[in-house]
Coordinates of N, CA and C in Angstrom, one line a residue:
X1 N 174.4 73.3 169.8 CA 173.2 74.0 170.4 C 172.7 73.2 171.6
X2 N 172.3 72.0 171.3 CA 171.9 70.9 172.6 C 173.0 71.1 173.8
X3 N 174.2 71.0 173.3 CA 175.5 71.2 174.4 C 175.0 72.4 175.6
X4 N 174.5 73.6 175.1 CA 174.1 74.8 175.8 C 173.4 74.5 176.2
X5 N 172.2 74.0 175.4 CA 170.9 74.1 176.9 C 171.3 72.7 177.5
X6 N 171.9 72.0 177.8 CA 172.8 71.1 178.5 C 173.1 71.6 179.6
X7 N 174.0 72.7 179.2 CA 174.8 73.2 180.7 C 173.6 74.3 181.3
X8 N 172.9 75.4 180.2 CA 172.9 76.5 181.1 C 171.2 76.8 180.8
X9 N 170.6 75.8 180.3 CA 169.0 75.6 180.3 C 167.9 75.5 181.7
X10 N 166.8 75.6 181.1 CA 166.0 75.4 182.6 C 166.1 73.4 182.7
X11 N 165.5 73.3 183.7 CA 165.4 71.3 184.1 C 164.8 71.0 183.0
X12 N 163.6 71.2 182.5 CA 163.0 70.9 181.6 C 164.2 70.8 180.3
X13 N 164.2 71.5 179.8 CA 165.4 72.1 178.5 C 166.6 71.1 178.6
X14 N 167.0 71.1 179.8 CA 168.1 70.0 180.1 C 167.6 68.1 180.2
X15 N 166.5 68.2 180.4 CA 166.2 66.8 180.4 C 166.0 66.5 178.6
X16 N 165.1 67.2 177.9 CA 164.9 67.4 176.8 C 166.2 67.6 175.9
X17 N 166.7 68.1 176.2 CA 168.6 68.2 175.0 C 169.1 66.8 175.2
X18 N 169.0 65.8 176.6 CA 169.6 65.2 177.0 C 169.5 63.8 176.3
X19 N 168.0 63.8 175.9 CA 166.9 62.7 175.3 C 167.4 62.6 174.1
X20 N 167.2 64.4 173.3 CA 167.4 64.4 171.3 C 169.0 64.2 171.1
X21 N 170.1 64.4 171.9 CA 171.3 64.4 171.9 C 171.5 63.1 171.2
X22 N 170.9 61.6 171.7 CA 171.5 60.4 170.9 C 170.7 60.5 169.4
X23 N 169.4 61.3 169.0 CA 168.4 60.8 168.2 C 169.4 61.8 166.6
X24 N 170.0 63.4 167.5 CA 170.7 64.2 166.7 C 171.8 63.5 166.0
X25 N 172.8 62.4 167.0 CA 173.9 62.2 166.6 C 173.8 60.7 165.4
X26 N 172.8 60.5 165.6 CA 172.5 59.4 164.6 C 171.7 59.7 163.3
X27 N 171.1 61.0 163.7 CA 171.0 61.5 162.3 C 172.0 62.4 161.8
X28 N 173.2 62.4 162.0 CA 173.9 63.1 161.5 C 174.9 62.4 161.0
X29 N 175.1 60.6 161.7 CA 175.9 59.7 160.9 C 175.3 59.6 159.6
X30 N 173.8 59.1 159.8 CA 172.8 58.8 158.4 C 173.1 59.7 157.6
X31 N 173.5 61.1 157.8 CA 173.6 62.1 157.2 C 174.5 61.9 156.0
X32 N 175.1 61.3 156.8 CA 177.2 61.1 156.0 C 176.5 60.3 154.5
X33 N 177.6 61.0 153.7 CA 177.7 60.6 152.0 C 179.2 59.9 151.6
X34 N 179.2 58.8 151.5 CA 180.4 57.6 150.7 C 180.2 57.9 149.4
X35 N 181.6 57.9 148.9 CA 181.6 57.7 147.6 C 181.7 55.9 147.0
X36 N 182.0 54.8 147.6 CA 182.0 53.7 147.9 C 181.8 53.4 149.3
X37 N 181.1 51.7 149.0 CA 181.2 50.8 150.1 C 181.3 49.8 149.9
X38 N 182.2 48.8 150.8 CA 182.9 47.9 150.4 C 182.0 46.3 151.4
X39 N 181.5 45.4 151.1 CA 181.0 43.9 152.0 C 181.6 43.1 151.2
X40 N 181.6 42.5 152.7 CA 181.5 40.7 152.4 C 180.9 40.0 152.4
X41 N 179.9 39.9 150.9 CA 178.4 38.9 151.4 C 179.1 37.6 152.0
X42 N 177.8 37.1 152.3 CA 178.0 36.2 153.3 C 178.3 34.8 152.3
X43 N 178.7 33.7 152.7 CA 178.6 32.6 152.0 C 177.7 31.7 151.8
X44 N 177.3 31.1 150.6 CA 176.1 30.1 151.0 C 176.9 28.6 150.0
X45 N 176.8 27.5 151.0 CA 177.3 26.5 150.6 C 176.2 25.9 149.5
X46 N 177.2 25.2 148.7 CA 176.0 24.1 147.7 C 175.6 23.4 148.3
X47 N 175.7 22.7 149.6 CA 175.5 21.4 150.6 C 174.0 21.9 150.8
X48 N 174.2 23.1 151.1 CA 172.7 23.6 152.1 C 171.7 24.5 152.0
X49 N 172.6 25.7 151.1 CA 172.1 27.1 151.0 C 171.1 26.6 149.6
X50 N 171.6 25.9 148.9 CA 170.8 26.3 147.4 C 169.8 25.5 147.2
X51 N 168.8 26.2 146.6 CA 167.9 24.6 146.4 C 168.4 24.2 144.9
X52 N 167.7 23.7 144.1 CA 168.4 22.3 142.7 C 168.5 23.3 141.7
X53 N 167.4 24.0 141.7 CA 167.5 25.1 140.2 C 168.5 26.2 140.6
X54 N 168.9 26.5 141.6 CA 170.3 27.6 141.8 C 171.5 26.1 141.6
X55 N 171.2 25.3 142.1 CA 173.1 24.5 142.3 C 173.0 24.3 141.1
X56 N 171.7 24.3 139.8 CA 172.3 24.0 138.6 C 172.7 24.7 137.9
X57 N 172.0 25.5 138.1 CA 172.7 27.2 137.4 C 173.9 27.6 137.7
X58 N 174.5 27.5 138.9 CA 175.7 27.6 139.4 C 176.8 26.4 139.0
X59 N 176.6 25.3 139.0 CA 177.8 24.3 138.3 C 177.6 24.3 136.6
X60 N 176.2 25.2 135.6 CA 176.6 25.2 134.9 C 177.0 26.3 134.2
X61 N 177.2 27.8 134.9 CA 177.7 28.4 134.5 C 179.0 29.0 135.1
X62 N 179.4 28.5 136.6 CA 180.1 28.8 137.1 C 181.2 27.4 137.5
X63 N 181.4 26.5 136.7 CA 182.0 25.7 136.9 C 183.3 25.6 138.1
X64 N 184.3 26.5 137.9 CA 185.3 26.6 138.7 C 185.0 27.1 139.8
X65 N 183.8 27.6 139.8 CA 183.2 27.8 141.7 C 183.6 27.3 142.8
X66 N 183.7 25.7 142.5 CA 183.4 25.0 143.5 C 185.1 24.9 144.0

Protein backbone atom coordinates (compact mmCIF):
# COMPACT_ATOMS: atom_id res chain seq x y z
CA UNK A 1 0.00 0.00 0.00
CA UNK A 2 2.80 2.61 1.00
CA UNK A 3 4.61 1.33 -2.39
CA UNK A 4 1.55 3.20 -4.30
CA UNK A 5 1.18 6.21 -2.73
CA UNK A 6 5.04 6.19 -3.24
CA UNK A 7 4.84 6.27 -6.89
CA UNK A 8 1.42 7.71 -7.77
CA UNK A 9 0.33 9.95 -4.46
CA UNK A 10 0.12 13.72 -4.02
CA UNK A 11 3.83 15.32 -2.41
CA UNK A 12 2.38 15.30 0.68
CA UNK A 13 1.28 11.35 0.54
CA UNK A 14 4.68 10.67 -0.90
CA UNK A 15 6.71 12.29 1.71
CA UNK A 16 4.49 10.68 4.37
CA UNK A 17 4.67 6.82 2.91
CA UNK A 18 8.28 7.63 2.70
CA UNK A 19 8.76 8.40 6.61
CA UNK A 20 6.14 5.12 7.82
CA UNK A 21 7.88 2.80 5.13
CA UNK A 22 11.02 2.10 7.79
CA UNK A 23 8.52 2.37 11.12
CA UNK A 24 6.04 -0.45 8.89
CA UNK A 25 8.97 -2.71 8.03
CA UNK A 26 10.15 -3.01 11.58
CA UNK A 27 6.88 -3.76 12.75
CA UNK A 28 6.47 -6.37 10.75
CA UNK A 29 9.91 -8.02 11.67
CA UNK A 30 8.60 -7.64 15.59
CA UNK A 31 5.64 -9.12 14.04
CA UNK A 32 7.59 -12.52 13.18
CA UNK A 33 6.78 -15.66 15.56
CA UNK A 34 9.94 -18.36 16.41
CA UNK A 35 9.34 -21.45 17.55
CA UNK A 36 12.99 -21.27 19.22
CA UNK A 37 15.84 -19.07 19.85
CA UNK A 38 19.09 -19.98 20.17
CA UNK A 39 22.27 -17.31 22.45
CA UNK A 40 25.34 -17.24 23.55
CA UNK A 41 25.26 -15.69 27.00
CA UNK A 42 28.11 -13.94 27.43
CA UNK A 43 30.91 -15.15 29.78
CA UNK A 44 31.71 -14.06 33.20
CA UNK A 45 35.17 -15.00 34.64
CA UNK A 46 35.66 -16.04 38.50
CA UNK A 47 38.70 -13.53 38.39
CA UNK A 48 36.23 -10.64 37.96
CA UNK A 49 32.63 -11.07 37.16
CA UNK A 50 31.60 -12.70 40.55
CA UNK A 51 31.53 -11.32 43.78
CA UNK A 52 32.45 -14.22 46.92
CA UNK A 53 28.80 -15.47 47.56
CA UNK A 54 28.34 -16.45 43.57
CA UNK A 55 32.31 -17.83 43.27
CA UNK A 56 31.12 -19.93 46.20
CA UNK A 57 28.18 -21.16 45.06
CA UNK A 58 29.74 -21.94 41.87
CA UNK A 59 32.98 -24.04 43.06
CA UNK A 60 30.48 -25.68 45.34
CA UNK A 61 28.15 -26.85 43.27
CA UNK A 62 29.62 -26.65 40.02
CA UNK A 63 33.01 -28.05 40.66
CA UNK A 64 34.11 -29.14 37.14
CA UNK A 65 33.32 -25.54 35.88
CA UNK A 66 36.40 -24.24 36.21
Amino acid sequence: MLELVQQGGDMYAQGAAAELAPLVQQAQVLAMQFDSVIANPPYMGGRNGMNDALKSFSEANYPSGK
